[in-house]
Tab-separated table of C-alpha atoms in Angstrom:
chain	number	residue	atom	x	y	z
A	985	MET	CA	-53.254	-24.301	-99.598
A	986	GLY	CA	-52.733	-21.058	-102.402
A	987	PRO	CA	-54.779	-20.961	-105.412
A	988	LEU	CA	-52.781	-22.948	-108.097
A	989	PHE	CA	-52.549	-19.791	-111.149
A	990	ASN	CA	-52.467	-16.068	-109.934
A	991	ALA	CA	-53.410	-13.685	-112.572
A	992	GLY	CA	-49.764	-11.490	-113.399
A	993	GLU	CA	-46.982	-14.458	-112.422
A	994	PRO	CA	-44.859	-15.521	-114.220
A	995	TRP	CA	-45.093	-19.044	-112.275
A	996	GLY	CA	-48.945	-18.813	-112.875
A	997	LEU	CA	-48.722	-18.600	-116.504
A	998	VAL	CA	-46.496	-22.293	-116.290
A	999	THR	CA	-49.462	-24.325	-113.963
A	1000	ALA	CA	-51.959	-22.770	-116.097
A	1001	LEU	CA	-49.706	-24.069	-118.805
A	1002	VAL	CA	-49.247	-27.986	-117.538
A	1003	ILE	CA	-53.466	-27.762	-116.345
A	1004	GLY	CA	-54.342	-26.558	-119.922
A	1005	ILE	CA	-52.026	-29.591	-121.265
A	1006	ALA	CA	-53.339	-31.487	-118.807
A	1007	PHE	CA	-56.704	-30.521	-120.013
A	1008	GLY	CA	-55.520	-31.455	-123.990
A	1009	TYR	CA	-54.534	-35.466	-123.022
A	1010	ILE	CA	-57.508	-36.297	-121.632
A	1011	LEU	CA	-60.341	-34.728	-124.376
A	1012	GLU	CA	-58.446	-36.454	-126.913
A	1013	SER	CA	-58.143	-39.686	-124.734
A	1014	ALA	CA	-61.842	-39.305	-124.061
A	1015	GLY	CA	-61.665	-39.324	-128.099
A	1016	PHE	CA	-62.943	-35.384	-128.094
A	1017	SER	CA	-60.814	-34.843	-131.124
A	1018	SER	CA	-62.954	-36.265	-133.443
A	1019	SER	CA	-65.700	-34.652	-134.918
A	1020	ARG	CA	-68.084	-37.333	-135.845
A	1021	LYS	CA	-67.380	-38.088	-131.749
A	1022	LEU	CA	-68.780	-35.224	-130.657
A	1023	ALA	CA	-71.439	-33.633	-133.370
A	1024	GLY	CA	-72.728	-37.249	-132.569
A	1025	ILE	CA	-74.538	-36.231	-129.511
A	1026	PHE	CA	-77.122	-33.819	-131.407
A	1027	TYR	CA	-77.831	-37.131	-134.394
A	1028	GLY	CA	-77.991	-39.759	-130.739
A	1029	TYR	CA	-75.753	-41.873	-131.964
A	1030	ASP	CA	-72.878	-40.858	-129.890
A	1031	PHE	CA	-73.275	-39.276	-125.913
A	1032	VAL	CA	-70.178	-39.940	-124.805
A	1033	VAL	CA	-70.188	-35.526	-124.637
A	1034	LEU	CA	-72.628	-35.534	-122.555
A	1035	GLN	CA	-70.685	-38.436	-119.938
A	1036	VAL	CA	-67.849	-37.563	-119.949
A	1037	PHE	CA	-68.883	-33.399	-119.407
A	1038	PHE	CA	-71.400	-34.631	-116.317
A	1039	THR	CA	-68.950	-37.018	-115.209
A	1040	ALA	CA	-66.705	-33.748	-114.881
A	1041	ALA	CA	-69.323	-31.653	-113.106
A	1042	ILE	CA	-70.500	-34.240	-110.781
A	1043	THR	CA	-66.796	-35.386	-109.774
A	1044	ALA	CA	-65.802	-31.058	-109.454
A	1045	ALA	CA	-69.007	-30.393	-107.675
A	1046	LEU	CA	-68.545	-33.766	-105.053
A	1047	GLY	CA	-65.242	-32.950	-104.077
A	1048	LEU	CA	-65.325	-29.142	-104.184
A	1049	VAL	CA	-68.549	-29.269	-101.621
A	1050	PHE	CA	-66.309	-31.974	-99.981
A	1051	PHE	CA	-62.836	-30.190	-99.962
A	1052	ASP	CA	-65.603	-26.960	-99.161
A	1053	TYR	CA	-66.600	-29.537	-96.029
A	1054	PHE	CA	-63.379	-29.985	-94.363
A	1055	GLY	CA	-62.285	-26.342	-94.838
A	1056	TRP	CA	-59.498	-27.894	-97.371
A	1057	LEU	CA	-60.664	-25.303	-99.661
A	1058	ASP	CA	-62.834	-21.495	-98.969
A	1059	LEU	CA	-65.783	-22.123	-101.743
A	1060	SER	CA	-66.624	-18.422	-100.890
A	1061	ALA	CA	-63.873	-17.165	-102.172
A	1062	ILE	CA	-64.453	-18.892	-105.870
A	1063	TRP	CA	-64.970	-16.367	-108.314
A	1064	VAL	CA	-68.288	-17.340	-109.419
A	1065	ASN	CA	-69.533	-16.263	-113.235
A	1066	ARG	CA	-71.522	-13.531	-113.696
A	1067	PHE	CA	-74.985	-14.351	-115.334
A	1068	TYR	CA	-75.929	-11.844	-117.916
A	1069	VAL	CA	-78.446	-13.034	-119.167
A	1070	GLY	CA	-78.423	-11.732	-123.074
A	1071	SER	CA	-75.496	-12.235	-124.453
A	1072	THR	CA	-75.483	-15.699	-122.464
A	1073	ILE	CA	-78.759	-16.693	-124.123
A	1074	VAL	CA	-77.240	-15.142	-127.616
A	1075	GLY	CA	-73.748	-16.042	-126.714
A	1076	GLY	CA	-75.356	-19.509	-126.266
A	1077	ALA	CA	-77.402	-19.609	-129.250
A	1078	ILE	CA	-74.234	-18.724	-131.399
A	1079	MET	CA	-72.035	-21.188	-129.582
A	1080	GLY	CA	-73.985	-24.763	-130.584
A	1081	LEU	CA	-74.233	-23.256	-133.733
A	1082	GLY	CA	-70.703	-23.316	-134.761
A	1083	PHE	CA	-70.169	-25.977	-132.693
A	1084	ILE	CA	-73.176	-27.771	-134.989
A	1085	ILE	CA	-70.807	-26.608	-138.275
A	1086	GLY	CA	-67.264	-27.129	-137.772
A	1087	GLY	CA	-67.332	-29.954	-136.185
A	1088	PHE	CA	-65.693	-28.962	-132.653
A	1089	CYS	CA	-65.800	-26.607	-129.871
A	1090	PRO	CA	-63.009	-24.514	-129.323
A	1091	GLY	CA	-60.747	-26.189	-126.862
A	1092	THR	CA	-61.865	-29.616	-128.998
A	1093	SER	CA	-60.576	-27.505	-131.816
A	1094	ALA	CA	-57.113	-26.757	-130.629
A	1095	CYS	CA	-57.100	-30.449	-129.537
A	1096	ALA	CA	-57.378	-31.790	-132.715
A	1097	ALA	CA	-55.309	-29.298	-135.072
A	1098	ALA	CA	-52.272	-30.077	-131.732
A	1099	ILE	CA	-52.401	-34.208	-133.831
A	1100	GLY	CA	-52.389	-32.622	-137.209
A	1101	LYS	CA	-56.472	-32.709	-138.094
A	1102	ILE	CA	-56.543	-29.772	-141.531
A	1103	ASP	CA	-60.722	-28.894	-140.359
A	1104	ALA	CA	-59.152	-28.089	-137.145
A	1105	MET	CA	-56.680	-26.069	-138.584
A	1106	LEU	CA	-59.477	-23.989	-140.158
A	1107	PHE	CA	-62.080	-24.388	-137.452
A	1108	LEU	CA	-59.188	-22.372	-135.094
A	1109	GLY	CA	-58.874	-20.003	-138.167
A	1110	GLY	CA	-62.892	-19.432	-138.162
A	1111	PHE	CA	-61.864	-19.350	-134.625
A	1112	ILE	CA	-59.880	-16.331	-134.420
A	1113	ILE	CA	-61.438	-14.121	-137.164
A	1114	GLY	CA	-64.550	-14.133	-135.534
A	1115	VAL	CA	-62.648	-13.037	-132.153
A	1116	ILE	CA	-60.822	-10.022	-134.711
A	1117	ILE	CA	-64.661	-9.161	-136.010
A	1118	PHE	CA	-66.205	-9.081	-132.606
A	1119	ASP	CA	-63.810	-7.178	-131.295
A	1120	ALA	CA	-63.656	-4.568	-134.333
A	1121	PHE	CA	-66.883	-4.270	-133.460
A	1122	TYR	CA	-67.303	-4.352	-130.248
A	1123	PRO	CA	-68.839	-1.060	-129.350
A	1124	LEU	CA	-72.025	-1.982	-130.954
A	1125	TYR	CA	-72.924	-4.213	-128.887
A	1126	GLU	CA	-70.876	-3.704	-125.588
A	1127	GLY	CA	-74.751	-2.393	-123.815
A	1128	PHE	CA	-76.046	-5.714	-124.676
A	1129	TYR	CA	-73.094	-7.915	-123.588
A	1130	LYS	CA	-73.293	-6.043	-120.135
A	1131	ALA	CA	-77.065	-6.018	-120.011
A	1132	ASP	CA	-79.315	-7.913	-117.298
A	1133	ASN	CA	-75.980	-8.583	-115.364
A	1134	LEU	CA	-77.387	-10.863	-112.791
A	1135	GLY	CA	-74.928	-11.084	-110.275
A	1136	PRO	CA	-73.041	-14.715	-109.206
A	1137	VAL	CA	-75.927	-16.429	-109.444
A	1138	LYS	CA	-75.939	-19.750	-108.033
A	1139	ILE	CA	-79.161	-22.079	-109.301
A	1140	TYR	CA	-79.083	-23.820	-105.517
A	1141	GLU	CA	-79.708	-20.557	-104.325
A	1142	SER	CA	-82.145	-19.088	-106.837
A	1143	LEU	CA	-84.254	-22.461	-106.532
A	1144	GLY	CA	-83.690	-21.387	-102.430
A	1145	MET	CA	-82.609	-24.527	-101.558
A	1146	ASP	CA	-79.960	-26.697	-99.950
A	1147	ARG	CA	-76.625	-26.719	-101.653
A	1148	GLU	CA	-76.480	-30.830	-100.292
A	1149	VAL	CA	-79.763	-31.262	-101.587
A	1150	PHE	CA	-79.642	-30.031	-104.811
A	1151	LEU	CA	-76.200	-31.368	-105.049
A	1152	LEU	CA	-78.100	-35.189	-104.479
A	1153	ILE	CA	-80.621	-34.609	-107.386
A	1154	PHE	CA	-78.421	-33.097	-109.796
A	1155	VAL	CA	-76.216	-37.191	-109.576
A	1156	VAL	CA	-79.479	-38.337	-109.745
A	1157	PHE	CA	-80.436	-36.528	-112.464
A	1158	ALA	CA	-76.512	-37.097	-114.306
A	1159	ILE	CA	-76.883	-40.719	-113.674
A	1160	PHE	CA	-80.434	-40.647	-115.467
A	1161	ALA	CA	-78.537	-38.850	-118.172
A	1162	PHE	CA	-76.049	-41.883	-118.670
A	1163	TRP	CA	-78.953	-44.420	-118.888
A	1164	ALA	CA	-81.297	-42.658	-120.679
A	1165	THR	CA	-78.344	-42.059	-123.132
A	1166	ALA	CA	-77.468	-45.536	-123.438
A	1167	VAL	CA	-81.052	-46.330	-123.844
A	1168	ILE	CA	-81.161	-43.461	-127.096
A	1169	GLN	CA	-77.279	-44.310	-128.397
A	1170	LYS	CA	-78.824	-48.535	-128.459
A	1171	LYS	CA	-81.759	-47.815	-130.294
A	1172	VAL	CA	-80.475	-45.097	-132.717
A	1173	SER	CA	-77.419	-47.661	-133.291
A	1174	GLU	CA	-79.949	-50.514	-134.025
A	1175	LYS	CA	-81.716	-48.197	-136.655
A	1176	SER	CA	-78.507	-48.040	-138.932
A	1177	ASN	CA	-78.058	-51.411	-138.769
A	1178	LYS	CA	-80.653	-52.052	-140.593
A	1179	TYR	CA	-80.293	-50.263	-143.684
B	376	MET	CA	-69.822	-60.530	-123.992
B	377	SER	CA	-67.911	-60.864	-120.419
B	378	ASP	CA	-66.243	-57.490	-121.906
B	379	THR	CA	-69.911	-55.687	-121.529
B	380	ARG	CA	-70.770	-57.305	-117.684
B	381	ILE	CA	-67.648	-55.834	-116.917
B	382	ILE	CA	-68.299	-51.917	-118.242
B	383	LYS	CA	-71.983	-52.846	-116.409
B	384	LYS	CA	-70.411	-54.092	-113.284
B	385	ARG	CA	-67.774	-50.277	-113.667
B	386	TYR	CA	-71.050	-47.939	-114.328
B	387	ILE	CA	-72.801	-49.671	-111.450
B	388	PHE	CA	-69.741	-49.002	-109.084
B	389	MET	CA	-69.866	-45.734	-109.857
B	390	THR	CA	-73.643	-45.199	-109.586
B	391	VAL	CA	-73.245	-46.364	-106.067
B	392	VAL	CA	-70.610	-44.106	-105.725
B	393	PHE	CA	-71.519	-41.486	-106.325
B	394	VAL	CA	-74.645	-41.278	-105.467
B	395	GLY	CA	-73.292	-42.882	-102.037
B	396	LEU	CA	-71.376	-39.817	-101.777
B	397	ALA	CA	-74.122	-36.777	-102.366
B	398	LEU	CA	-76.888	-39.238	-100.084
B	399	LEU	CA	-73.153	-39.262	-97.011
B	400	LEU	CA	-73.492	-34.333	-98.260
B	401	VAL	CA	-76.818	-34.656	-97.477
B	402	ILE	CA	-76.885	-37.016	-93.901
B	403	LEU	CA	-73.811	-34.710	-92.063
B	404	PRO	CA	-74.537	-32.772	-90.391
B	405	LYS	CA	-74.335	-29.042	-91.101
B	406	LYS	CA	-71.176	-27.425	-91.123
B	407	HIS	CA	-71.497	-23.620	-89.239
B	408	ALA	CA	-71.718	-21.732	-92.422
B	409	SER	CA	-69.292	-18.644	-91.130
B	410	ASN	CA	-71.358	-15.962	-92.629
B	411	GLU	CA	-69.056	-13.426	-91.071
B	412	LEU	CA	-66.692	-10.861	-92.679
B	413	LYS	CA	-62.998	-11.991	-93.678
B	414	PRO	CA	-60.285	-9.973	-91.253
B	415	GLU	CA	-59.057	-8.323	-94.355
B	416	GLN	CA	-62.237	-7.264	-96.646
B	417	LEU	CA	-63.054	-6.158	-92.463
B	418	LEU	CA	-59.826	-4.348	-92.038
B	419	GLN	CA	-60.686	-2.741	-95.685
B	420	GLU	CA	-63.389	-1.164	-95.118
B	421	ILE	CA	-62.130	0.013	-91.639
B	422	ASN	CA	-59.712	2.207	-93.493
B	423	ASP	CA	-61.679	3.684	-95.737
B	424	ASN	CA	-64.365	5.886	-95.424
B	425	THR	CA	-67.773	5.074	-96.537
B	426	ARG	CA	-68.962	4.489	-93.444
B	427	TYR	CA	-69.506	8.180	-92.700
B	428	LEU	CA	-72.603	10.546	-92.858
B	429	SER	CA	-71.624	14.404	-91.298
B	430	THR	CA	-74.613	15.818	-88.765
B	431	ASP	CA	-75.067	18.071	-92.079
B	432	GLU	CA	-76.010	15.206	-94.304
B	433	VAL	CA	-78.186	13.439	-90.927
B	434	ALA	CA	-79.992	16.839	-90.585
B	435	ASP	CA	-80.731	16.793	-93.684
B	436	LYS	CA	-82.692	13.242	-93.915
B	437	ILE	CA	-84.157	14.200	-90.647
B	438	ILE	CA	-85.517	17.097	-91.979
B	439	LYS	CA	-86.851	15.550	-95.283
B	440	ALA	CA	-88.409	12.456	-93.196
B	441	ASP	CA	-86.418	9.984	-95.235
B	442	ARG	CA	-88.930	6.960	-94.661
B	443	TYR	CA	-86.167	4.750	-95.190
B	444	PHE	CA	-83.999	6.439	-93.406
B	445	ARG	CA	-82.641	5.745	-89.502
B	446	LEU	CA	-80.620	6.010	-86.528
B	447	ILE	CA	-79.498	4.368	-84.143
B	448	ASP	CA	-78.243	5.773	-81.360
B	449	VAL	CA	-75.660	3.591	-78.920
B	450	ARG	CA	-75.093	5.254	-76.021
B	451	THR	CA	-76.909	3.518	-72.638
B	452	PRO	CA	-80.515	4.164	-72.182
B	453	ASN	CA	-79.869	6.892	-69.752
B	454	ASP	CA	-78.168	8.783	-72.468
B	455	TYR	CA	-80.936	8.468	-74.760
B	456	LYS	CA	-83.439	9.567	-72.038
B	457	GLU	CA	-81.976	13.016	-71.739
B	458	PHE	CA	-81.238	13.404	-75.038
B	459	HIS	CA	-81.486	11.896	-78.381
B	460	LEU	CA	-82.908	12.526	-82.146
B	461	LYS	CA	-85.783	12.714	-83.654
B	462	GLY	CA	-87.343	9.282	-84.107
B	463	ALA	CA	-83.530	7.413	-83.199
B	464	ILE	CA	-83.553	3.840	-81.351
B	465	ASN	CA	-81.978	3.504	-78.159
B	466	ILE	CA	-79.245	-0.084	-79.537
B	467	PRO	CA	-76.744	0.557	-76.459
B	468	LEU	CA	-73.383	-1.275	-77.153
B	469	ASP	CA	-73.149	-3.835	-74.523
B	470	SER	CA	-76.556	-5.067	-76.076
B	471	LEU	CA	-75.804	-4.794	-79.204
B	472	LEU	CA	-74.876	-8.857	-79.223
B	473	ASN	CA	-78.348	-9.972	-76.958
B	474	LYS	CA	-79.453	-13.226	-78.081
B	475	ASP	CA	-83.107	-14.330	-77.096
B	476	GLU	CA	-83.633	-17.991	-75.692
B	477	SER	CA	-83.299	-19.538	-79.389
B	478	GLY	CA	-80.628	-18.067	-79.863
B	479	ASN	CA	-81.070	-15.437	-82.249
B	480	TYR	CA	-79.718	-11.772	-81.582
B	481	ILE	CA	-82.972	-10.147	-81.077
B	482	ASN	CA	-81.681	-6.287	-82.808
B	483	ALA	CA	-80.586	-8.220	-86.435
B	484	ASP	CA	-84.069	-7.797	-87.557
B	485	ILE	CA	-83.472	-3.821	-87.264
B	486	LEU	CA	-79.116	-4.184	-87.348
B	487	ASN	CA	-79.774	-6.575	-90.698
B	488	GLN	CA	-82.001	-4.909	-92.950
B	489	ASP	CA	-81.369	-3.985	-96.829
B	490	LEU	CA	-84.632	-1.866	-96.612
B	491	TYR	CA	-83.381	1.004	-94.476
B	492	ILE	CA	-80.612	3.469	-94.455
B	493	ASN	CA	-78.889	2.916	-89.992
B	494	VAL	CA	-76.899	5.002	-89.722
B	495	LEU	CA	-75.302	4.830	-85.706
B	496	TYR	CA	-73.860	7.374	-83.105
B	497	SER	CA	-72.699	7.706	-79.778
B	498	ASN	CA	-71.600	11.037	-78.426
B	499	GLY	CA	-68.271	10.622	-80.180
B	500	THR	CA	-67.850	8.472	-82.876
B	501	VAL	CA	-66.044	6.215	-80.961
B	502	TYR	CA	-68.482	3.871	-79.667
B	503	ALA	CA	-70.113	4.554	-82.862
B	504	ASN	CA	-67.739	2.826	-84.839
B	505	GLN	CA	-67.207	-0.001	-82.410
B	506	ALA	CA	-71.042	-0.263	-82.915
B	507	TRP	CA	-70.503	-0.475	-86.658
B	508	ILE	CA	-67.445	-2.753	-86.912
B	509	ILE	CA	-69.145	-5.415	-85.670
B	510	LEU	CA	-72.190	-5.656	-87.460
B	511	ARG	CA	-69.802	-5.650	-90.252
B	512	ARG	CA	-68.285	-8.310	-88.812
B	513	LEU	CA	-71.109	-9.784	-89.186
B	514	ASN	CA	-71.581	-8.787	-92.050
B	515	TYR	CA	-74.967	-6.390	-91.669
B	516	LYS	CA	-75.241	-4.344	-94.681
B	517	ASN	CA	-76.445	-0.401	-94.298
B	518	ASN	CA	-75.585	0.620	-91.311
B	519	TYR	CA	-73.126	3.912	-91.287
B	520	VAL	CA	-72.246	6.284	-88.908
B	521	MET	CA	-72.305	9.585	-87.725
B	522	LYS	CA	-69.363	11.165	-88.301
B	523	GLY	CA	-68.575	13.176	-85.360
B	524	GLY	CA	-71.611	11.926	-83.279
B	525	LEU	CA	-73.691	14.004	-81.131
B	526	ASN	CA	-70.805	16.588	-79.881
B	527	ARG	CA	-70.590	17.516	-83.756
B	528	TRP	CA	-74.253	17.391	-83.982
B	529	ILE	CA	-74.291	20.639	-81.422
B	530	GLU	CA	-71.710	22.215	-82.555
B	531	THR	CA	-72.284	22.119	-86.317
B	532	VAL	CA	-76.472	21.781	-86.164
B	533	ILE	CA	-77.481	23.336	-82.799
B	534	ARG	CA	-74.828	25.617	-82.231
B	535	PRO	CA	-73.556	26.550	-86.410
B	536	VAL	CA	-70.510	29.151	-86.385
B	537	ARG	CA	-71.297	32.007	-88.569
B	538	PRO	CA	-68.332	31.463	-91.199
B	539	PRO	CA	-65.664	34.862	-91.589
B	540	GLN	CA	-66.644	36.942	-94.312
B	541	THR	CA	-63.602	35.972	-96.247
B	542	ALA	CA	-65.054	32.180	-96.284
B	543	SER	CA	-66.184	30.335	-99.260
B	544	ARG	CA	-69.168	30.765	-100.437
B	545	LYS	CA	-70.124	27.134	-100.665
B	546	GLU	CA	-69.341	27.548	-96.274
B	547	PHE	CA	-71.824	30.143	-96.528
B	548	ASP	CA	-74.860	27.879	-97.998
B	549	ILE	CA	-73.718	25.221	-95.463
B	550	TYR	CA	-74.153	27.779	-92.994
B	551	LYS	CA	-77.361	28.853	-94.289
B	552	PHE	CA	-78.293	25.692	-93.610
B	553	ARG	CA	-77.210	24.472	-90.828
B	554	LYS	CA	-79.071	27.531	-89.453
B	555	ALA	CA	-82.539	26.122	-89.860
B	556	ALA	CA	-81.220	22.959	-89.014
B	557	SER	CA	-81.129	24.917	-85.627
B	558	MET	CA	-84.798	26.763	-85.878
B	559	TYR	CA	-86.255	23.321	-87.140
B	560	PHE	CA	-84.843	21.350	-84.109
B	561	GLY	CA	-85.173	24.424	-81.632
B	562	GLY	CA	-80.917	25.374	-81.059
B	563	GLY	CA	-79.930	27.706	-78.690
B	564	THR	CA	-79.123	25.562	-75.969
B	565	VAL	CA	-77.636	22.403	-75.814
B	566	ALA	CA	-79.638	20.568	-72.935
B	567	VAL	CA	-82.463	20.395	-76.658
B	568	PRO	CA	-85.297	17.285	-75.800
B	569	ALA	CA	-85.855	15.572	-78.713
B	570	ALA	CA	-88.014	16.905	-80.361
B	571	GLU	CA	-91.837	15.361	-80.573
B	572	ASP	CA	-93.061	13.795	-83.674
B	573	ASN	CA	-95.115	16.125	-84.315
B	574	ALA	CA	-93.673	19.252	-83.463
B	575	PRO	CA	-94.982	21.688	-86.296
B	576	VAL	CA	-92.166	21.396	-89.441
B	577	PRO	CA	-91.354	25.009	-90.817
B	578	VAL	CA	-89.979	24.356	-94.501
B	579	ILE	CA	-86.455	24.100	-94.962
B	580	LYS	CA	-84.814	24.574	-98.556
B	581	LYS	CA	-80.921	23.145	-98.156
B	582	LYS	CA	-80.429	25.881	-99.653
B	583	ALA	CA	-81.344	29.038	-99.572
B	584	SER	CA	-81.196	30.875	-102.647
B	585	GLY	CA	-80.939	35.002	-103.666
B	586	ASN	CA	-79.176	37.248	-102.037
B	587	GLU	CA	-80.270	36.831	-98.610
B	588	GLU	CA	-77.815	39.232	-96.030
B	589	GLU	CA	-75.108	36.295	-95.153
B	590	GLY	CA	-73.707	36.219	-98.484
B	591	GLY	CA	-70.212	36.665	-99.557
B	592	CYS	CA	-68.861	37.218	-102.202
C-alpha cells in the first residue's frame, strides 16, 4: 500500500481534501466547533477534548504498531517531526494562550467557521494576520526557530524503553486520565449546580 | 439510569479492548527488527563517492597520528603479514560476517561504532568496496574506503612521480607532501615493511611553505 498523499501530485491534493473533510466532519460530530466545549478543559467542566484526542492517539498508536507487526506498514519510512526544543516550548505556549483566549485551535476554528460561527471567522482572520506577521519578521527569529534540533526523537527511544511496553503504559495512562477527568468533571458540575 | 449504565458498559468494553491489545503487543514474540539498509538507499550511497578517502588523506591522517582514525585491512592474513599500513587491523573480507557462539558478529565492536573513522583498504578498490557494501547493508556507519587501495598507495605515497614543469602549483604541493610522506613511510622499495609504532617520526608539514626547488610557477 503506497502513501495516500504525495506532495506535488495533483491527485494527492484531492486525497488531502477528502481526508480534510472527513477530519472536519469528525471534529464537528465530537462537538469541537463549540468554543465553550473546547475551553471546558481549562475550567474543568468538560474534558471531551482530552478524551477525544487521547482516544485518537491510542487508537492510532495501537493500529500503527499492529500494522507494522503484520508487515502492512513500514514504520521506519514514516516521517517523524524534528524536535526543536526552544521553538516547541515557545510555540506551544503561544498556541495554548491563543487557544484559551480565542476558544479555538486552528483546525476547530475552520470547522466552526464552516458552520457559520462569527467568532470563529474572526479567529481565522486573526490566524491569517498572525501567519503574515510571522512571515514578515521571520529573519528576526530564524536562528531561534531552527536551534536545538534534536532530530526525530521518540519518547520510548529517549527513555531507553521497549516500544510495546511504552505503548501499554501510555494506554493505561490514557484510561486513567479518562477516569480522573470524569471524576473532576462530576465534582465541578456538582459544585456549579449548587449555586 | 439505564442510559448511563449502557455508557458505563461501553467504557469498560473499550478499556478492556485497548488494554488487551496493548498487552497482546507486549506478549507477542518480537518481530525480528530488521535494521538493514533499504536497497534503494544502498544503491544511492553506492553511487555517490563520499565513502572514498584518497591515499594522500590517509597518509596525512597516519602522519598526524589521528587518534580517531583506524585502518582496516580486508586482505588475507598472509597478505597482511607480508605488508600492511601502520596501525591497520586485519579483518579479511571472508571473515567479515563471522559470528561468536551467541550469534553476534564478532567484528561488530570495531565496525559498528561512532567514535572512530574506519578506513577499509585492499590491494585495489574492489575488495574494500565489497566489504563496505556489506557493512552498509548492515547499517554500520563511519566506514570508508581508501580509493585505489595499496596499489595507489605505492604509486602516490611511496613512489610519487614528479609532475612536469608545466604542472600547477597545487600539483607541486601535492608532490611535496607525497615526497615527505614517502620519506616518513620509508619509501623507495615496494616491499615496504610496516612501520613500527616506535619508529622515529620525522616532522612533516602538509604544505611546505616558501620557495623550494620544486616550485613550479
